[in-house]
Amino acid sequence: MSFKRNFSRVAAAFALTAALFAAGCATTSGPKTRIDYDRSADFSVYRTYGFPKETGTDRGGYSTLVTSYLKSAMSSQMEARGYKYSEDHPDLLVNFYMNTRERTEIRPDARASVGYGYYGYRYGLYNAWPMYDEDRTVTYKVGTLNLDIVDAEKKQLVWEGVAEGRVSEDELQNPKVAINGVVTELMRQYPGRPNM
C-alpha cells in the first residue's frame, strides 16, 4: 500500500513539474532560447530519426505524459523537414530533458519610488511603519527544456536547443500545447534537412 502511495506521489510531483515547466515556456513574451551545433557535421547525410529506449523525461522505468508530448512534437518537426522515423536503426537520436526551479528576485516597491504612485511623496523624507516594505520579494518557477539531436552511429551530439521560461499559473491548463510551441520555436533554428 505504501509503495503505491509513494509511486503515486512521485508520479504526481513529476507531472506537476512537467506541467509547470511546459507552461513556463509558453509565456506571452516567449522563452529565451539558445542553440549550439557541430559546425563540421553534414546534416544532409542523415535521413532517419528515432528516440533512445529511455529519454531524459522518463522516470522510474515508465514513459511519462510529457515524454509522449515531446515525442509527438519532435516527430512533427523532424518529418516536416523530410526525416523518416526509424525505430530500429535511426541515423539521429532525439532526446530531451527538463527541470523546474524556483527563482527569487527583490523588486523595489513602486509606491516608495519618487514620482510613482500615491506614496511617492514619502521617498527620502521618512518611511512608513516598520512592516511596510519598500522592496518586495517575488518567487516564481522557471522551466528549462533541452533538446538533443545525436548522431546515432558516432554517439555524438550534433545539435542542442535550450529554452528557458517563467512558469505562470494560468498556463498550467494545457502542457501539450505549450510543449508544441517551445519545440517549434527551438526547431526553427535547426540547420539540417536530409539530402533527398
GROMACS .gro file of C-alpha atoms in nm:
model
  196
    1MET     CA    1   0.000   0.000   0.000
    2SER     CA    2   0.277   0.246   0.088
    3PHE     CA    3   0.461   0.163  -0.238
    4LYS     CA    4   0.152   0.257  -0.440
    5ARG     CA    5   0.107   0.575  -0.237
    6ASN     CA    6   0.475   0.675  -0.281
    7PHE     CA    7   0.466   0.587  -0.651
    8SER     CA    8   0.151   0.798  -0.694
    9ARG     CA    9   0.315   1.090  -0.514
   10VAL     CA   10   0.628   1.070  -0.730
   11ALA     CA   11   0.418   1.044  -1.047
   12ALA     CA   12   0.201   1.338  -0.942
   13ALA     CA   13   0.504   1.551  -0.850
   14PHE     CA   14   0.670   1.476  -1.182
   15ALA     CA   15   0.350   1.553  -1.374
   16LEU     CA   16   0.313   1.884  -1.189
   17THR     CA   17   0.678   1.973  -1.253
   18ALA     CA   18   0.635   1.888  -1.619
   19ALA     CA   19   0.322   2.099  -1.645
   20LEU     CA   20   0.491   2.389  -1.467
   21PHE     CA   21   0.788   2.372  -1.699
   22ALA     CA   22   0.578   2.350  -2.011
   23ALA     CA   23   0.360   2.634  -1.902
   24GLY     CA   24   0.659   2.849  -1.817
   25CYS     CA   25   0.796   2.817  -2.163
   26ALA     CA   26   0.469   2.931  -2.316
   27THR     CA   27   0.463   3.279  -2.169
   28THR     CA   28   0.344   3.561  -2.389
   29SER     CA   29   0.695   3.700  -2.419
   30GLY     CA   30   0.817   3.353  -2.513
   31PRO     CA   31   1.103   3.153  -2.369
   32LYS     CA   32   1.465   3.253  -2.400
   33THR     CA   33   1.624   3.012  -2.646
   34ARG     CA   34   1.977   2.925  -2.744
   35ILE     CA   35   2.120   2.663  -2.972
   36ASP     CA   36   2.458   2.513  -3.046
   37TYR     CA   37   2.558   2.260  -3.307
   38ASP     CA   38   2.859   2.086  -3.458
   39ARG     CA   39   2.962   2.314  -3.746
   40SER     CA   40   3.154   2.028  -3.907
   41ALA     CA   41   2.853   1.792  -3.917
   42ASP     CA   42   2.697   1.729  -4.258
   43PHE     CA   43   2.326   1.733  -4.171
   44SER     CA   44   2.228   1.634  -4.526
   45VAL     CA   45   2.354   1.275  -4.479
   46TYR     CA   46   2.101   1.200  -4.204
   47ARG     CA   47   1.771   1.059  -4.330
   48THR     CA   48   1.603   0.894  -4.031
   49TYR     CA   49   1.542   0.973  -3.669
   50GLY     CA   50   1.433   0.784  -3.358
   51PHE     CA   51   1.433   0.808  -2.980
   52PRO     CA   52   1.651   0.635  -2.721
   53LYS     CA   53   1.491   0.349  -2.528
   54GLU     CA   54   1.467   0.576  -2.224
   55THR     CA   55   1.457   0.952  -2.270
   56GLY     CA   56   1.563   1.213  -2.016
   57THR     CA   57   1.199   1.273  -1.920
   58ASP     CA   58   1.120   0.908  -1.843
   59ARG     CA   59   1.108   0.825  -1.474
   60GLY     CA   60   1.120   0.507  -1.272
   61GLY     CA   61   1.110   0.274  -1.573
   62TYR     CA   62   0.799   0.423  -1.733
   63SER     CA   63   0.732   0.679  -2.004
   64THR     CA   64   0.561   0.996  -1.883
   65LEU     CA   65   0.289   1.201  -2.049
   66VAL     CA   66   0.546   1.474  -2.105
   67THR     CA   67   0.763   1.222  -2.291
   68SER     CA   68   0.472   1.142  -2.524
   69TYR     CA   69   0.406   1.515  -2.581
   70LEU     CA   70   0.774   1.576  -2.661
   71LYS     CA   71   0.796   1.274  -2.892
   72SER     CA   72   0.487   1.389  -3.080
   73ALA     CA   73   0.614   1.746  -3.114
   74MET     CA   74   0.961   1.635  -3.227
   75SER     CA   75   0.818   1.382  -3.474
   76SER     CA   76   0.610   1.657  -3.635
   77GLN     CA   77   0.914   1.884  -3.663
   78MET     CA   78   1.150   1.616  -3.795
   79GLU     CA   79   0.901   1.485  -4.051
   80ALA     CA   80   0.826   1.840  -4.168
   81ARG     CA   81   1.197   1.861  -4.252
   82GLY     CA   82   1.190   1.536  -4.451
   83TYR     CA   83   1.322   1.288  -4.194
   84LYS     CA   84   1.158   0.945  -4.161
   85TYR     CA   85   1.102   0.769  -3.830
   86SER     CA   86   1.305   0.451  -3.773
   87GLU     CA   87   1.265   0.253  -3.454
   88ASP     CA   88   1.547   0.006  -3.522
   89HIS     CA   89   1.837   0.190  -3.689
   90PRO     CA   90   1.789   0.569  -3.693
   91ASP     CA   91   2.062   0.799  -3.819
   92LEU     CA   92   1.972   1.053  -3.549
   93LEU     CA   93   1.855   1.000  -3.193
   94VAL     CA   94   1.635   1.270  -3.039
   95ASN     CA   95   1.650   1.305  -2.662
   96PHE     CA   96   1.513   1.565  -2.421
   97TYR     CA   97   1.538   1.670  -2.060
   98MET     CA   98   1.362   1.929  -1.849
   99ASN     CA   99   1.351   2.065  -1.499
  100THR     CA  100   1.200   2.343  -1.294
  101ARG     CA  101   1.350   2.551  -1.018
  102GLU     CA  102   1.245   2.845  -0.809
  103ARG     CA  103   1.391   3.188  -0.869
  104THR     CA  104   1.368   3.472  -0.618
  105GLU     CA  105   1.406   3.840  -0.701
  106ILE     CA  106   1.392   4.151  -0.487
  107ARG     CA  107   1.197   4.423  -0.662
  108PRO     CA  108   1.160   4.782  -0.548
  109ASP     CA  109   0.808   4.877  -0.447
  110ALA     CA  110   0.681   5.133  -0.696
  111ARG     CA  111   0.481   5.308  -0.422
  112ALA     CA  112   0.804   5.409  -0.248
  113SER     CA  113   0.977   5.547  -0.558
  114VAL     CA  114   0.999   5.918  -0.631
  115GLY     CA  115   0.716   6.027  -0.854
  116TYR     CA  116   0.549   5.685  -0.866
  117GLY     CA  117   0.212   5.624  -0.716
  118TYR     CA  118   0.035   5.788  -0.429
  119TYR     CA  119   0.313   5.725  -0.172
  120GLY     CA  120   0.596   5.867  -0.384
  121TYR     CA  121   0.595   6.186  -0.178
  122ARG     CA  122   0.742   5.994   0.118
  123TYR     CA  123   1.059   5.887  -0.055
  124GLY     CA  124   1.369   6.029   0.111
  125LEU     CA  125   1.176   6.209   0.385
  126TYR     CA  126   1.057   5.926   0.604
  127ASN     CA  127   0.938   5.568   0.595
  128ALA     CA  128   0.606   5.424   0.693
  129TRP     CA  129   0.581   5.177   0.982
  130PRO     CA  130   0.847   4.903   1.007
  131MET     CA  131   0.630   4.631   0.848
  132TYR     CA  132   0.575   4.846   0.539
  133ASP     CA  133   0.838   4.721   0.293
  134GLU     CA  134   0.980   4.943   0.024
  135ASP     CA  135   1.111   4.636  -0.154
  136ARG     CA  136   0.926   4.314  -0.212
  137THR     CA  137   1.047   3.962  -0.272
  138VAL     CA  138   0.899   3.773  -0.565
  139THR     CA  139   0.947   3.398  -0.604
  140TYR     CA  140   0.844   3.214  -0.919
  141LYS     CA  141   0.924   2.896  -1.108
  142VAL     CA  142   1.146   2.878  -1.415
  143GLY     CA  143   1.135   2.580  -1.651
  144THR     CA  144   1.419   2.466  -1.879
  145LEU     CA  145   1.394   2.224  -2.172
  146ASN     CA  146   1.692   2.070  -2.351
  147LEU     CA  147   1.651   1.905  -2.691
  148ASP     CA  148   1.946   1.692  -2.804
  149ILE     CA  149   1.995   1.552  -3.154
  150VAL     CA  150   2.267   1.288  -3.162
  151ASP     CA  151   2.449   1.108  -3.444
  152ALA     CA  152   2.337   0.756  -3.351
  153GLU     CA  153   2.633   0.576  -3.509
  154LYS     CA  154   2.902   0.800  -3.360
  155LYS     CA  155   2.711   0.856  -3.032
  156GLN     CA  156   2.794   1.224  -3.066
  157LEU     CA  157   2.577   1.528  -3.002
  158VAL     CA  158   2.535   1.727  -3.326
  159TRP     CA  159   2.268   1.982  -3.221
  160GLU     CA  160   2.135   2.115  -2.892
  161GLY     CA  161   1.845   2.351  -2.830
  162VAL     CA  162   1.768   2.502  -2.489
  163ALA     CA  163   1.458   2.700  -2.389
  164GLU     CA  164   1.403   2.867  -2.055
  165GLY     CA  165   1.088   3.046  -1.945
  166ARG     CA  166   0.892   3.166  -1.646
  167VAL     CA  167   0.606   2.948  -1.522
  168SER     CA  168   0.264   3.110  -1.500
  169GLU     CA  169  -0.025   2.958  -1.306
  170ASP     CA  170  -0.261   3.041  -1.594
  171GLU     CA  171  -0.057   2.831  -1.836
  172LEU     CA  172  -0.083   2.505  -1.643
  173GLN     CA  173  -0.404   2.408  -1.816
  174ASN     CA  174  -0.261   2.264  -2.140
  175PRO     CA  175   0.103   2.147  -2.125
  176LYS     CA  176   0.079   1.965  -2.461
  177VAL     CA  177   0.014   2.292  -2.647
  178ALA     CA  178   0.291   2.467  -2.451
  179ILE     CA  179   0.541   2.192  -2.535
  180ASN     CA  180   0.449   2.208  -2.905
  181GLY     CA  181   0.513   2.582  -2.903
  182VAL     CA  182   0.853   2.552  -2.738
  183VAL     CA  183   0.968   2.267  -2.962
  184THR     CA  184   0.854   2.458  -3.272
  185GLU     CA  185   1.045   2.767  -3.159
  186LEU     CA  186   1.365   2.571  -3.096
  187MET     CA  187   1.344   2.373  -3.419
  188ARG     CA  188   1.319   2.691  -3.624
  189GLN     CA  189   1.691   2.716  -3.552
  190TYR     CA  190   1.775   2.361  -3.658
  191PRO     CA  191   2.010   2.371  -3.963
  192GLY     CA  192   1.950   2.031  -4.117
  193ARG     CA  193   1.741   1.855  -4.380
  194PRO     CA  194   1.811   1.522  -4.545
  195ASN     CA  195   1.955   1.531  -4.895
  196MET     CA  196   1.677   1.374  -5.098
   0.00000   0.00000   0.00000
